[in-house]
Coordinates of C-alpha atoms (C1' of nucleotides) in Angstrom, one line a residue:
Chain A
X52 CA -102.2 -123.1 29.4
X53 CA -100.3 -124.8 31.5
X54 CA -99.9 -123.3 34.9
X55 CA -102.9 -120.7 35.7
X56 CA -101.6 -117.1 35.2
X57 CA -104.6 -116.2 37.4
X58 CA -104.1 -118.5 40.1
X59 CA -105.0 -117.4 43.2
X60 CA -108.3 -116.1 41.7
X61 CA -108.5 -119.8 40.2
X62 CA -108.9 -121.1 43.5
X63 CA -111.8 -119.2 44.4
X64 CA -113.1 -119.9 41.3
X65 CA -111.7 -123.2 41.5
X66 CA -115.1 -125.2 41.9
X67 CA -116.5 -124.4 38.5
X68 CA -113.5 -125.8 36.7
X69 CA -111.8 -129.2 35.4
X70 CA -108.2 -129.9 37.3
X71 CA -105.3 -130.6 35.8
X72 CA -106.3 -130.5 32.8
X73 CA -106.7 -127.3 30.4
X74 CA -106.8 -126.1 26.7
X75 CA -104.2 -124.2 24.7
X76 CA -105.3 -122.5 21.3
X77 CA -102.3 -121.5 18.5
X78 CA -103.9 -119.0 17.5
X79 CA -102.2 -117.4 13.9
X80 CA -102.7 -114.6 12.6
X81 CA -102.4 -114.0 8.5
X82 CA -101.7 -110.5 7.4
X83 CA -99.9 -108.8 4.4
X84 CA -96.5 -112.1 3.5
X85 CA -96.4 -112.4 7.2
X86 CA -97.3 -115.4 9.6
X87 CA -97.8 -114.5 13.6
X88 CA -98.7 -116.0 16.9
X89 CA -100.8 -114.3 19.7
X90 CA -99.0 -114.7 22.4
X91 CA -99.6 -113.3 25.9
X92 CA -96.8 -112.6 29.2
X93 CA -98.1 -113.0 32.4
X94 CA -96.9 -110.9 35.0
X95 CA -95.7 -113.9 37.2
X96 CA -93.0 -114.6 34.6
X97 CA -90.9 -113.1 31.8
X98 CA -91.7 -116.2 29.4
X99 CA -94.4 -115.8 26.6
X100 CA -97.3 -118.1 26.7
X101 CA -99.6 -119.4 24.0
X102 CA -103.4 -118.1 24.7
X103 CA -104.7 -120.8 27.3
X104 CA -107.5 -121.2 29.5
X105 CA -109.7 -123.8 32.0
X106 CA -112.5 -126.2 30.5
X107 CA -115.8 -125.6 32.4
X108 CA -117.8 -128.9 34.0
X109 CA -120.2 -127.7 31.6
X110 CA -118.6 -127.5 28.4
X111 CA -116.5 -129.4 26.2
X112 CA -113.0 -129.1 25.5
X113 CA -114.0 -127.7 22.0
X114 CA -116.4 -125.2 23.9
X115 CA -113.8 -124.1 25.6
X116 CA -111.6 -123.8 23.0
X117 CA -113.8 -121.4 21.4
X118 CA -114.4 -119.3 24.6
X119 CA -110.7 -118.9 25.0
X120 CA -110.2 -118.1 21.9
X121 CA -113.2 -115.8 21.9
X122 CA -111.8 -113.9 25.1
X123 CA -108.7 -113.1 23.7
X124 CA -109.5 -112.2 20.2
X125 CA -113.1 -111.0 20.2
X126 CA -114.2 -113.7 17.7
X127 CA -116.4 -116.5 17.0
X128 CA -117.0 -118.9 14.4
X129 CA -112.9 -119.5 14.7
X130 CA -112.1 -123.1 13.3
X131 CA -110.0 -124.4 15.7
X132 CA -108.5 -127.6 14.8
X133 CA -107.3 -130.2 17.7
X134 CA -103.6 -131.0 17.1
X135 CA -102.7 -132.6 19.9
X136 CA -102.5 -132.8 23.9
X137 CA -99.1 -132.5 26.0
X138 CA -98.3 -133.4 29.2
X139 CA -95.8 -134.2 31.4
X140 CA -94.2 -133.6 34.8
X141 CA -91.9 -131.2 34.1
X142 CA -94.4 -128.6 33.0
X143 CA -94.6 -127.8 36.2
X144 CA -91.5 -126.7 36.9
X145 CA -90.4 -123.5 36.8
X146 CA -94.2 -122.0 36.4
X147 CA -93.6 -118.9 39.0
X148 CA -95.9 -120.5 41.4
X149 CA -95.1 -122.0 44.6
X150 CA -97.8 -121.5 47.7
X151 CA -95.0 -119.0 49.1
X152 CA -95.0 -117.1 46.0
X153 CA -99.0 -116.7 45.9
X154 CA -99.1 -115.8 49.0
X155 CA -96.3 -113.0 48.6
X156 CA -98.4 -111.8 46.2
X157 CA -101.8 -112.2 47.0
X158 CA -101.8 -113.6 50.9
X159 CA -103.9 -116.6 50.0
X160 CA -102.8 -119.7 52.0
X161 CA -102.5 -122.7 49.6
X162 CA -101.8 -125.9 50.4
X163 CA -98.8 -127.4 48.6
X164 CA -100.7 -130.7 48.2
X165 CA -103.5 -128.5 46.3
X166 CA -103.6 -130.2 42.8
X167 CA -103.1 -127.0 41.3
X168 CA -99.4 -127.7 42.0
X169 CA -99.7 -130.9 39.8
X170 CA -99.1 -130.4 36.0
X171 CA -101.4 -129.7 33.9
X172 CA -102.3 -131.5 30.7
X173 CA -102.9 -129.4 27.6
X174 CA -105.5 -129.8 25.4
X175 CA -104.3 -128.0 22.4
X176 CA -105.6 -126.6 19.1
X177 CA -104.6 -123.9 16.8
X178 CA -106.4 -121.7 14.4
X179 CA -105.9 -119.0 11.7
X180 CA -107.3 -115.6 11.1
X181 CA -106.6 -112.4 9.3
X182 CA -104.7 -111.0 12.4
X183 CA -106.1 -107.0 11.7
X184 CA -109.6 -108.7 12.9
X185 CA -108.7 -109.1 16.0
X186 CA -109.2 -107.1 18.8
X187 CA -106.4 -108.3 20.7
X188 CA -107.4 -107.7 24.9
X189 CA -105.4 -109.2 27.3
X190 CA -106.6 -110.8 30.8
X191 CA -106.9 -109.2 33.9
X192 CA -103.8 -110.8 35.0
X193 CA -101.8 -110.7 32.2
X194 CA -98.6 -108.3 31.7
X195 CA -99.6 -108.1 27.6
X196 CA -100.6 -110.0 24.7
X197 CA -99.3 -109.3 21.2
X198 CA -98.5 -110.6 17.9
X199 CA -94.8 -112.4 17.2
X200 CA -93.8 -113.3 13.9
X201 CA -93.6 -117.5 13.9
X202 CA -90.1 -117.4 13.1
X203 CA -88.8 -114.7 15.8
X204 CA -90.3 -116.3 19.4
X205 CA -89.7 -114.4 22.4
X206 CA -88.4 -116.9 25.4
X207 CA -91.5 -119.3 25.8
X208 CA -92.5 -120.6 28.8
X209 CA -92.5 -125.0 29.6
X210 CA -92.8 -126.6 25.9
X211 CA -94.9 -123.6 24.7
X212 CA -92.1 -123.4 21.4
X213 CA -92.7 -127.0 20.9
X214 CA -96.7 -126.6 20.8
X215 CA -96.0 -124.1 18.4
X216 CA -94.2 -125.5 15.9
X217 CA -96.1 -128.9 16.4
X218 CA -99.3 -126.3 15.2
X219 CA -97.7 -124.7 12.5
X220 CA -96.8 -128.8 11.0
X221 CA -100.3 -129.6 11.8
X222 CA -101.7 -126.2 9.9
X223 CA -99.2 -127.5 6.8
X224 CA -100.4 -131.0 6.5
X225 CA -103.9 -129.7 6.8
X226 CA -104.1 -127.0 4.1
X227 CA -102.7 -130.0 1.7
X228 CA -106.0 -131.5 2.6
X229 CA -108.7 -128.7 2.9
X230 CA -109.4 -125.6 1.8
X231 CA -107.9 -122.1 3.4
X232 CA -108.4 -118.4 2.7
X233 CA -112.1 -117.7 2.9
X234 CA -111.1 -116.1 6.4
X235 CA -108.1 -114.5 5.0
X236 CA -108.6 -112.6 2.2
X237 CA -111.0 -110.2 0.7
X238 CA -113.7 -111.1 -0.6
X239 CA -112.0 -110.5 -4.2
X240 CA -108.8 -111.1 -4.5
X241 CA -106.1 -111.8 -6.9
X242 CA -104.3 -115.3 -8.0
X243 CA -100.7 -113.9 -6.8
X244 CA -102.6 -112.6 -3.1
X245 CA -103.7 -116.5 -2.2
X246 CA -100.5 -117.4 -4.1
X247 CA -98.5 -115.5 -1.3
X248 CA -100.5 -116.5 1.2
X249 CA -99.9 -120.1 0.6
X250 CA -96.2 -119.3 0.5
X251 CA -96.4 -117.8 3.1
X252 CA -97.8 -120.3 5.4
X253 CA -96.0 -123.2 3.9
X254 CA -92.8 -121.8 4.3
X255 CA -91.7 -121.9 0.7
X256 CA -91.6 -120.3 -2.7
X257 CA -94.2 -122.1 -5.0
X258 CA -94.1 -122.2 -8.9
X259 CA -96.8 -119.4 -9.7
X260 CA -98.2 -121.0 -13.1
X261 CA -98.4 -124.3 -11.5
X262 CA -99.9 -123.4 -8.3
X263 CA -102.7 -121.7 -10.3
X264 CA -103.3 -124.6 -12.4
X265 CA -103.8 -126.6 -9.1
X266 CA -105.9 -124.2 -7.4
X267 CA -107.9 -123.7 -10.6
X268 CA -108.4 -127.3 -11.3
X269 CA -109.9 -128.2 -7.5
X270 CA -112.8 -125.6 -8.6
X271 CA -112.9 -123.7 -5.3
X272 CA -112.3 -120.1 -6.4
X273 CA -113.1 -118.9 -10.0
X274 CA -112.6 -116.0 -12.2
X275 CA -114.4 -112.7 -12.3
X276 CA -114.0 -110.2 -15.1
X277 CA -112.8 -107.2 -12.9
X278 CA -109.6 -106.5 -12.4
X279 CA -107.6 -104.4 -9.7
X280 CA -105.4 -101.4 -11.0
X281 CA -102.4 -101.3 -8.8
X282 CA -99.3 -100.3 -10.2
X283 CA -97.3 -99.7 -13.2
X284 CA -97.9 -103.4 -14.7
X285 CA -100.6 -105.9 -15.9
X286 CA -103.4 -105.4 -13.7
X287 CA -104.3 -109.0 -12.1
X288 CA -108.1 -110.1 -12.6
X289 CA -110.2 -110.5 -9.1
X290 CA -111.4 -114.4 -8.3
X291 CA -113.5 -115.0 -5.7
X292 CA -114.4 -118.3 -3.4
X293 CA -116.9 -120.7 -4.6
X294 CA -118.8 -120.9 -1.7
X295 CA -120.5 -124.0 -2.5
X296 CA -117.4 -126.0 -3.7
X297 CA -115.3 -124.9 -0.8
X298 CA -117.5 -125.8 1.7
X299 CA -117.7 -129.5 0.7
X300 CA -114.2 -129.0 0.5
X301 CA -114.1 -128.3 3.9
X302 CA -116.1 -131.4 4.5
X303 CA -114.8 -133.7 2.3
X304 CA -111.3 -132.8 1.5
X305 CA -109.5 -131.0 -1.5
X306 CA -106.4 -132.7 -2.5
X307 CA -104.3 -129.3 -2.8
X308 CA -100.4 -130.6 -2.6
X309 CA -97.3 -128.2 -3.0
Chain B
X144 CA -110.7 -144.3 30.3
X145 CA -114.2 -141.8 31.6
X146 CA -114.8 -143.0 34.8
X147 CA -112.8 -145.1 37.0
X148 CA -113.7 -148.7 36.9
X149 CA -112.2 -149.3 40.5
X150 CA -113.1 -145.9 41.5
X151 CA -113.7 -146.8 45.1
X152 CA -109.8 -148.1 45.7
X153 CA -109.1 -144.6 43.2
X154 CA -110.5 -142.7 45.8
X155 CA -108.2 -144.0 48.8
X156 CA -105.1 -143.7 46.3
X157 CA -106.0 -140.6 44.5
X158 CA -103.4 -138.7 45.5
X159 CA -100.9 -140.2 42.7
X160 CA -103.2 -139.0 40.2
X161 CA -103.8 -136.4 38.2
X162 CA -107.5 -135.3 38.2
X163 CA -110.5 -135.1 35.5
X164 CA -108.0 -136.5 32.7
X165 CA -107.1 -140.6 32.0
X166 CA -105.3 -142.4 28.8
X167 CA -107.3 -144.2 26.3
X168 CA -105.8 -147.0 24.3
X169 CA -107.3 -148.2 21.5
X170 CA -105.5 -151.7 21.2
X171 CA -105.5 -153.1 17.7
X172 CA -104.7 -156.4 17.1
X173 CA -103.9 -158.5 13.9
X174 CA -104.3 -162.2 13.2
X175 CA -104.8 -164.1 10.4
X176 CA -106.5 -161.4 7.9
X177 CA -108.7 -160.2 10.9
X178 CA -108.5 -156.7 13.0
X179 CA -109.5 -157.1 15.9
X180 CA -109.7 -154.8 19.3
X181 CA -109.1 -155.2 23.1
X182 CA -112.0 -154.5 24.8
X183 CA -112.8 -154.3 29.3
X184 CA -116.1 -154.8 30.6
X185 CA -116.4 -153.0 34.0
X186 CA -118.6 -155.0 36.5
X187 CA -120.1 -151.9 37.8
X188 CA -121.7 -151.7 33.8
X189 CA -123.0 -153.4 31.0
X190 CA -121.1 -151.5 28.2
X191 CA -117.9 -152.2 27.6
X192 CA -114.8 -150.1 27.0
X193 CA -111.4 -149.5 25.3
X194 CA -107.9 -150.1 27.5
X195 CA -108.4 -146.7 30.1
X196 CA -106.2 -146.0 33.3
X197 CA -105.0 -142.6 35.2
X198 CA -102.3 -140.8 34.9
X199 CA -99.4 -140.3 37.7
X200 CA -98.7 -137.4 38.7
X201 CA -94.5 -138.1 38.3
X202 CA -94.9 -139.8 34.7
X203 CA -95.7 -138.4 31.3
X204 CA -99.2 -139.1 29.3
X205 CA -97.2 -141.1 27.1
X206 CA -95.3 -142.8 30.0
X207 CA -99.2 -143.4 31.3
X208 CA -100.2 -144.5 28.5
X209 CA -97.5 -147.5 27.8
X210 CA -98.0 -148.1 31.6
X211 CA -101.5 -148.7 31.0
X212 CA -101.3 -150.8 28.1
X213 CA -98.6 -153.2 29.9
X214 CA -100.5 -153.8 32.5
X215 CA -103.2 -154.9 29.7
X216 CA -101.5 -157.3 27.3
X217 CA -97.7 -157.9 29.4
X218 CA -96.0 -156.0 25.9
X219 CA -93.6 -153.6 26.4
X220 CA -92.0 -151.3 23.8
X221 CA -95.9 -150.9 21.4
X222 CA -96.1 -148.4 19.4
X223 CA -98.3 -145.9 20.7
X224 CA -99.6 -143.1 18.8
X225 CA -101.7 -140.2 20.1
X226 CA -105.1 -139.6 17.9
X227 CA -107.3 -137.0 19.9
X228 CA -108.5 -136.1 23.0
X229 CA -111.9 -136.4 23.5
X230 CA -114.2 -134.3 26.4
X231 CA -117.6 -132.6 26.6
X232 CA -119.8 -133.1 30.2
X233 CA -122.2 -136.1 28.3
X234 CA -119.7 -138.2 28.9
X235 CA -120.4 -138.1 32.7
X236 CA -123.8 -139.3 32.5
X237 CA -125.1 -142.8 32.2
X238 CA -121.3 -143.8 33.6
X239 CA -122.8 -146.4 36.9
X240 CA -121.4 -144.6 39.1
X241 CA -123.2 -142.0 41.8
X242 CA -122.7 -141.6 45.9
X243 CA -125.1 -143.8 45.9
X244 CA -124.2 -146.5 44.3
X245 CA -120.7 -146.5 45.4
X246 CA -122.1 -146.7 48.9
X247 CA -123.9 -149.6 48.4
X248 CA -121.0 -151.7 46.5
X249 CA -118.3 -150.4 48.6
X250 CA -119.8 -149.2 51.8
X251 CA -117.6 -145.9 51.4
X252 CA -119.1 -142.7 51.7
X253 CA -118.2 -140.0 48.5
X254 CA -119.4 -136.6 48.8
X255 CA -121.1 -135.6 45.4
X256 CA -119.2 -132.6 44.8
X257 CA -116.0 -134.7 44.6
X258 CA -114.2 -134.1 41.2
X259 CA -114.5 -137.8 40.3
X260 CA -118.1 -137.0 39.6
X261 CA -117.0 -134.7 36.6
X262 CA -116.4 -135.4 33.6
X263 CA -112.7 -137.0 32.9
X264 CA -110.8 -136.0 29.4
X265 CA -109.5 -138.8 27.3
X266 CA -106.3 -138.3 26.0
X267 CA -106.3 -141.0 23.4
X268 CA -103.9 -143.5 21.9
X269 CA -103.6 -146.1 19.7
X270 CA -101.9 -149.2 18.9
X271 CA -101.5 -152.1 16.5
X272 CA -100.2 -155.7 17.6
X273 CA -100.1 -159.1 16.8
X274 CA -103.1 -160.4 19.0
X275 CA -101.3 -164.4 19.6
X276 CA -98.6 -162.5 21.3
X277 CA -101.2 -160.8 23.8
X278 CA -102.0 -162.6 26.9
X279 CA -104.8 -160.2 28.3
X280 CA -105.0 -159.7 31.6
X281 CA -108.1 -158.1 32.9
X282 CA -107.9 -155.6 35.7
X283 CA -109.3 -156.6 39.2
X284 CA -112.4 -154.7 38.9
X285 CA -113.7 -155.5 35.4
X286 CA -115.8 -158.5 34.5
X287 CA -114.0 -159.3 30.9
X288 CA -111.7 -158.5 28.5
X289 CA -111.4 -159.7 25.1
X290 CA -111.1 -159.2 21.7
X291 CA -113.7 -158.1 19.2
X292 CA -113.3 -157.9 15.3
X293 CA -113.7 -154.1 14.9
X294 CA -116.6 -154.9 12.6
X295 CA -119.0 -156.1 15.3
X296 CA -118.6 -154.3 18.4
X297 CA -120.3 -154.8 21.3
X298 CA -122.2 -151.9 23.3
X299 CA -119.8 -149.1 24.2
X300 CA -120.0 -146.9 27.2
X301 CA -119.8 -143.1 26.2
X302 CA -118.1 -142.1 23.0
X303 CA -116.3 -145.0 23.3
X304 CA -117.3 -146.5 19.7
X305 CA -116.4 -143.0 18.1
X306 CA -113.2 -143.1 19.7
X307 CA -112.0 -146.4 18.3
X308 CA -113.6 -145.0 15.0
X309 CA -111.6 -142.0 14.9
X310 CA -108.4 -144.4 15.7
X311 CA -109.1 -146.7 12.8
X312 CA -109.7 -143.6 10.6
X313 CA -105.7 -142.4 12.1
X314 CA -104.3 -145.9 11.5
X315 CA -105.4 -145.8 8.3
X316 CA -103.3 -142.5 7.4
X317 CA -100.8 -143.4 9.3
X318 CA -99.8 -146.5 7.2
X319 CA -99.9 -144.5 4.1
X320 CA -97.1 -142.9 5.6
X321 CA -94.6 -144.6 7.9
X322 CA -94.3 -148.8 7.5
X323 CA -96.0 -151.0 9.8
X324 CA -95.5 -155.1 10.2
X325 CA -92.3 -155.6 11.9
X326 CA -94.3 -156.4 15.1
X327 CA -97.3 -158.2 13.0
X328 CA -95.9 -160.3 10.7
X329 CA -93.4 -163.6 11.3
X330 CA -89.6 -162.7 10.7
X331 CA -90.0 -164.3 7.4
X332 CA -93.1 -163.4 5.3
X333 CA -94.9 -163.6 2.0
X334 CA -95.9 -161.1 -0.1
X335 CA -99.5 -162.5 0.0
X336 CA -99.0 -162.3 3.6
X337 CA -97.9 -158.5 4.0
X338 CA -100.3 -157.9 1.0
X339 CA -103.6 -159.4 3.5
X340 CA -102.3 -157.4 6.4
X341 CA -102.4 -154.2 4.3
X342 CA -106.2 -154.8 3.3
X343 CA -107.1 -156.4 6.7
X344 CA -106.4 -152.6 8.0
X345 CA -107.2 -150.5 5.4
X346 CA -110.6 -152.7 5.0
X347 CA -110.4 -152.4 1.0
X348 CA -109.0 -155.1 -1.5
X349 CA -105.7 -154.0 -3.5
X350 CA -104.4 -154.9 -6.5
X351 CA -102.0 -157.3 -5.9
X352 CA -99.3 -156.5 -8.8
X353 CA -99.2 -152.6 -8.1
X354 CA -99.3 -153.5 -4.0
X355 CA -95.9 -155.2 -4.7
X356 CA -94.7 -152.5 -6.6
X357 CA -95.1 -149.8 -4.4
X358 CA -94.4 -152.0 -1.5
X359 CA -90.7 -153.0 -3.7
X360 CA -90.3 -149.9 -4.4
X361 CA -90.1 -148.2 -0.7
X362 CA -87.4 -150.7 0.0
X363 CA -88.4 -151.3 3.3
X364 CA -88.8 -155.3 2.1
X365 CA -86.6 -157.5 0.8
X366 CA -86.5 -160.8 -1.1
X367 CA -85.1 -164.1 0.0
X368 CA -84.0 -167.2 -1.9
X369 CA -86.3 -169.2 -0.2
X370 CA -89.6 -170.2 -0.5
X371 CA -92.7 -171.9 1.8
X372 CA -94.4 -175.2 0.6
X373 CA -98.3 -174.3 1.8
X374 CA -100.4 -175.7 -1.1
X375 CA -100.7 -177.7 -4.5
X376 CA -99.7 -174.4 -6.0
X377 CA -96.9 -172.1 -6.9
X378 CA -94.4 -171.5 -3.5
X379 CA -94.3 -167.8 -2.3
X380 CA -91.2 -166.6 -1.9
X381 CA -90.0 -165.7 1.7
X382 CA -89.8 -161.6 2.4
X383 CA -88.0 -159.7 5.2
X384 CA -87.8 -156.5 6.6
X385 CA -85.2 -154.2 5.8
X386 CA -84.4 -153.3 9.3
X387 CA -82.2 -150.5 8.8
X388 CA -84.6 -148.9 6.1
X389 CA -87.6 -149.3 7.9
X390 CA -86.2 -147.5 10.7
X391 CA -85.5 -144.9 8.7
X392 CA -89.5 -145.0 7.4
X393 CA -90.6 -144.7 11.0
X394 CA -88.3 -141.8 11.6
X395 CA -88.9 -139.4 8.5
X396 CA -91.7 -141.2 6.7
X397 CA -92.0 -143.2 3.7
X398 CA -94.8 -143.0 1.4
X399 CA -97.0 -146.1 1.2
X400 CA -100.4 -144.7 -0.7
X401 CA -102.6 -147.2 -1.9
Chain C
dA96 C1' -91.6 -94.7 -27.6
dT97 C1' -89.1 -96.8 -24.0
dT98 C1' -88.7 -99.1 -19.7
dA99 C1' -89.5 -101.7 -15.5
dA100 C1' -92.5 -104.4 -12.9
dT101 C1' -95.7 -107.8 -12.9
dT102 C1' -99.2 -111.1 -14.5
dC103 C1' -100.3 -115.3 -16.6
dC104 C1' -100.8 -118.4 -20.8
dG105 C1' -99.0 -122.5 -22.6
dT106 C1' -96.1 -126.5 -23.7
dA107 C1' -92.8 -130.3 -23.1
dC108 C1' -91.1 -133.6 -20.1
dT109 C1' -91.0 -136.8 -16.1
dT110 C1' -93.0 -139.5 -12.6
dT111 C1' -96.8 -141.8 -10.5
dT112 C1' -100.9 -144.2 -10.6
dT113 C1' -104.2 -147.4 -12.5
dA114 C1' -105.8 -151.3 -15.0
dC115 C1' -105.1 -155.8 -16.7
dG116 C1' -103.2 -160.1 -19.5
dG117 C1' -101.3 -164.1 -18.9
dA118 C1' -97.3 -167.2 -17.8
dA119 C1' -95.2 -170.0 -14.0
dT120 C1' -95.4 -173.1 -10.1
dT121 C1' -97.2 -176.7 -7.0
dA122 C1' -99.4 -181.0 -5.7
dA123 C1' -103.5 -183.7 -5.9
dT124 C1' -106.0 -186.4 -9.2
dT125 C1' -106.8 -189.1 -13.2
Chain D
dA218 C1' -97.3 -188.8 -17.4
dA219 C1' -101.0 -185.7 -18.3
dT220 C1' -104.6 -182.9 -16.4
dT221 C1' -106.5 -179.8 -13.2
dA222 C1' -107.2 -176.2 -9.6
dA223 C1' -105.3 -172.9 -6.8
dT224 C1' -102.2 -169.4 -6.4
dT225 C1' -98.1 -166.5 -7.3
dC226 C1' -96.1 -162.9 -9.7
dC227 C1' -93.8 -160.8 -14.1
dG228 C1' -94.7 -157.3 -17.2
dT229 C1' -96.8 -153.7 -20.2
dA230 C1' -99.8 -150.0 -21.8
dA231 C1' -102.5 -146.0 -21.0
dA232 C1' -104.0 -142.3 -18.1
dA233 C1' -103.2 -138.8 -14.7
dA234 C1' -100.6 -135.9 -11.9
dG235 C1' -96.5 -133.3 -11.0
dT236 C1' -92.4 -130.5 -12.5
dA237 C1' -89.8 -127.1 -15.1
dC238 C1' -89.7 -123.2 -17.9
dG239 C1' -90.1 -119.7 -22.1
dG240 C1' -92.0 -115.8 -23.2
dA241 C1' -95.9 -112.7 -24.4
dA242 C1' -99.2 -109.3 -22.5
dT243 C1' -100.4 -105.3 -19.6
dT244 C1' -99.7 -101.1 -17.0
dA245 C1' -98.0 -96.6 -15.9
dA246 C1' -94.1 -93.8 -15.1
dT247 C1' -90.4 -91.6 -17.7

DNA sequence: ATTAATTCCGTACTTTTTACGGAATTAATT
DNA sequence: AATTAATTCCGTAAAAAGTACGGAATTAAT
C-alpha cells in the first residue's frame, strides 16, 4: 500500500508505525480454471488497490506481511513470497490525499511537510490460496474488497497493475522451481484437476500425457486406487500429495518446467 | 544501509529523505579469477558494511540506488539489480548509535523517540564490476573502505553477511540467464579468460569443452583471427562480444546453464 | 449396442546435457 | 633440430530430458 487509505487515523496511530515505507501482498486466489486477485477500493478514490498495510517497530516486514494478509483474508500459515519492492516519487501523486482533503473529511490539521505526504516504498509479496477459504472482510475504511479475475483489472491505483503482473511472473518462475497445490486442491484429487490448475496459472495449454510424466517422475504426488465417478466417461483415479517428498521440495527445489 | 553512518549531519538534513528505509548495494567486483566485494567501515563501529545511503524524497529507489553507488566507486551506468528487501526490529540493536552516544560525539541533542532510532528497511541491490576500474572513495564519516574476496569477510554489522549471501546466491541465477562480461572482461578476450570469469562467480570448476559450446552456441561471442602470445604454449584465440546479440540477451534473456 | 466425453498408456523422435580422449600449438630447454 | 611442459581446443559417444502424437479404455446416457 502505497498511500494510507486510513490516514487520518494513521496519524494518531502514527507512532507505532514505520514511515514511508509499507508492505503490499498479491494475494491470488485459485478456484475452479480461474485465477483472481483480492483487491480492495478505498473510499478516497475510485482506483482498486492491492491488499496493503504498515510494518510495526516491532515486527518484521515478513510479520507484517502475514498480519496483513491475515486481516484481510482470515488466514495464517499463507506463504508469502517476497518479489520485489517499488518506489518512486510519483506514487504519490494522485493518492486522494492532500492536508486539505483530510481535513474536508475528517477536520484533522496536517502539516503538508508531514512525511506522510512523501511516497511510500512498497515492500511487496504475493501469495496463493484456494480463494473459497477466504473470508474476505474489508477495513474499516475501505469502500469494498473483492475478487477480479487477473486478466480483467478494474482501474488500479499508482503502479498497482504493474505489481501485479510483476507477481503473477514471479508466481510462474517459481512453480517451475517448487512445488504448488497442497493449498489448492483437495486432499484427493485427480491428474487432469492439478493438470488445470497448472494451466491455469501458467497461462497456457500443457500436453496432458507429458505433464503427467513430469509430475509423476518428481515423486511429489502418487497414485491411490480410488477413483471419482463423475460423468459419462472413464472415471479418473484420485492421487494425493506426498507429504514428505513435497516438503523437501519446498525446501530444496523440484525442477518442474512446462 | 541500517543506520546512518553520518547520522548526526542526517539529522540537520533529513528533510530530503525518506524515513525508516535506505538502498543497499552489494558491489561485486572481478579481477583476475577473484570476486571480490566493496566493503565501508563506519567509525562510530567495528563491523563493517555493504555500500548503504538514503533515499531522496524527489528520486526513485533505483535512482538512489545508482546515486549511492557513484558516489562509492566514481562509475556511472552499473548494472544494478534488485535482490530483496530485508527488515525485522533486530536489526536496530547493536547499531552504535543511541542519544547518548550521539551526544557525546557530536554534542547534538536527539530525542529517543526520533524515528532514526527504528529500525530502517534495506531495499537491496546488487552489482558486478571490474574492481581496477573502481577508485573507492570512502564517505566522510567512515574509517575504510575496501575490497574483500567474498570468501573471507570481515565482521558484518546486522544481517549484513546474509545479505551479500543472498546477492551472490541472485548473481548466480542471474548469469544462467542473461550474459554478463561486457563490463568485466578487456574488449578482446580469451576463451580461458571468459571461461575463469564464469567459475570465479559461480565458485564451481566447468568443463572447459562444453563451457565453449554452450557459450558458442548463445552467440553472444564471437571469434577473431587473432591470437595473444602469453606463454611457451598454444596462443588463445582473441573473443569479442557480439554487441548487438548481447543486447538482445540482457533484454529477453538468453540461456547460459552450466 | 451405440455414442460422446474423457482419461491415460505408450512410443518414436529430437534436443540438450554430460563425460572424456587426444591432437595442436608455443617457447624454453637440451 | 628434437624434446618437453604447459595450455588450448576440436570432436565424438552416450545418457538424459523434452516434444509430439496415436489410439485404446472407461463411463453413462441414449
Amino acid at each position: 500500500m502505497t498511500i494510507p487509505a486510513d490516514a487520518t487515523r494513521f496519524v494518531e496511530y502514527s507512532d507505532q508505525f514505520l514511515k514511508n515505507v509499507a508492505v503490499d501482498n498479491v494475494i491470488f486466489g485459485y478456484h475452479e480454471k480461474e485465477l483472481k486477485v483480492l483487491l480492495q477500493q478505498p473510499y478516497t478514490l475510485d482506483k482498486w488497490t492491492v491488499t496493503g498495510g504498515y510494518i510495526k517497530k516491532t515486527e518484521s516486514i515478513e510479520q507484517a506481511a502475514s498480519r496483513i494478509a491475515f486481516d484481510r483474508t482470515g488466514l495464517k500459515d499463507l506463504y508469502l513470497k517476497q518479489f520485489g519492492s517499488f518506489g518512486n516519487p510519483q506514487r504519490v501523486i494522485d493518492k486522494g490525499f492532500t492536508p486539505q482533503r483530510i481535513k474536508e473529511i475528517t477536520g484533522f490539521e496536517i502539516p503538508s511537510t508531514s512525511w506522510i505526504f512523501d511516497y511510500f516504498v512498497s515492500v511487496s509479496f504475493y501469495t496463493l490460496t484456494e480463494f473459497s477459504k477466504v473470508e474476505s472482510t474489508k477495513g474499516e475504511l475501505e469502500a469494498d474488497s473483492k475478487w477480479w479475475p487477473v486478466s480483467e483489472l478494474p482501474p488500479m491505483m499508482f503502479d498497482h497493475e504493474h505489481i501485479i503482473n510483476e507477481a503473477l511472473s514471479a508466481l510462474r518462475v517459481h512453480i517451475a522451481h517448487f512445488p504448488i497445490g497442497y493449498e489448492l486442491l483437495p486432499e484427493k484429487f485427480t491428474l487432469p484437476e492439478i493438470h488445470s490448475l497448472y494451466e491455469t496459472i501458467l497461462g497456457k495449454s500443457l500436453d496432458d500425457r507429458n505433464f503427467t510424466k513430469k509430475l509423476l517422475l518428481t515423486k511429489i504426488v502418487s497414485k491411490l486406487d480410488e477413483t471419482r465417478k463423475i460423468g459419462r466417461h472413464r472415471s479418473p483415479f484420485l492421487y494425493q500429495f506426498d507429504k514428505e517428498k513435497y516438503e523437501e521440495g519446498l525446501k530444496s527445489g523440484v525442477a518442474l518446467v512446462f
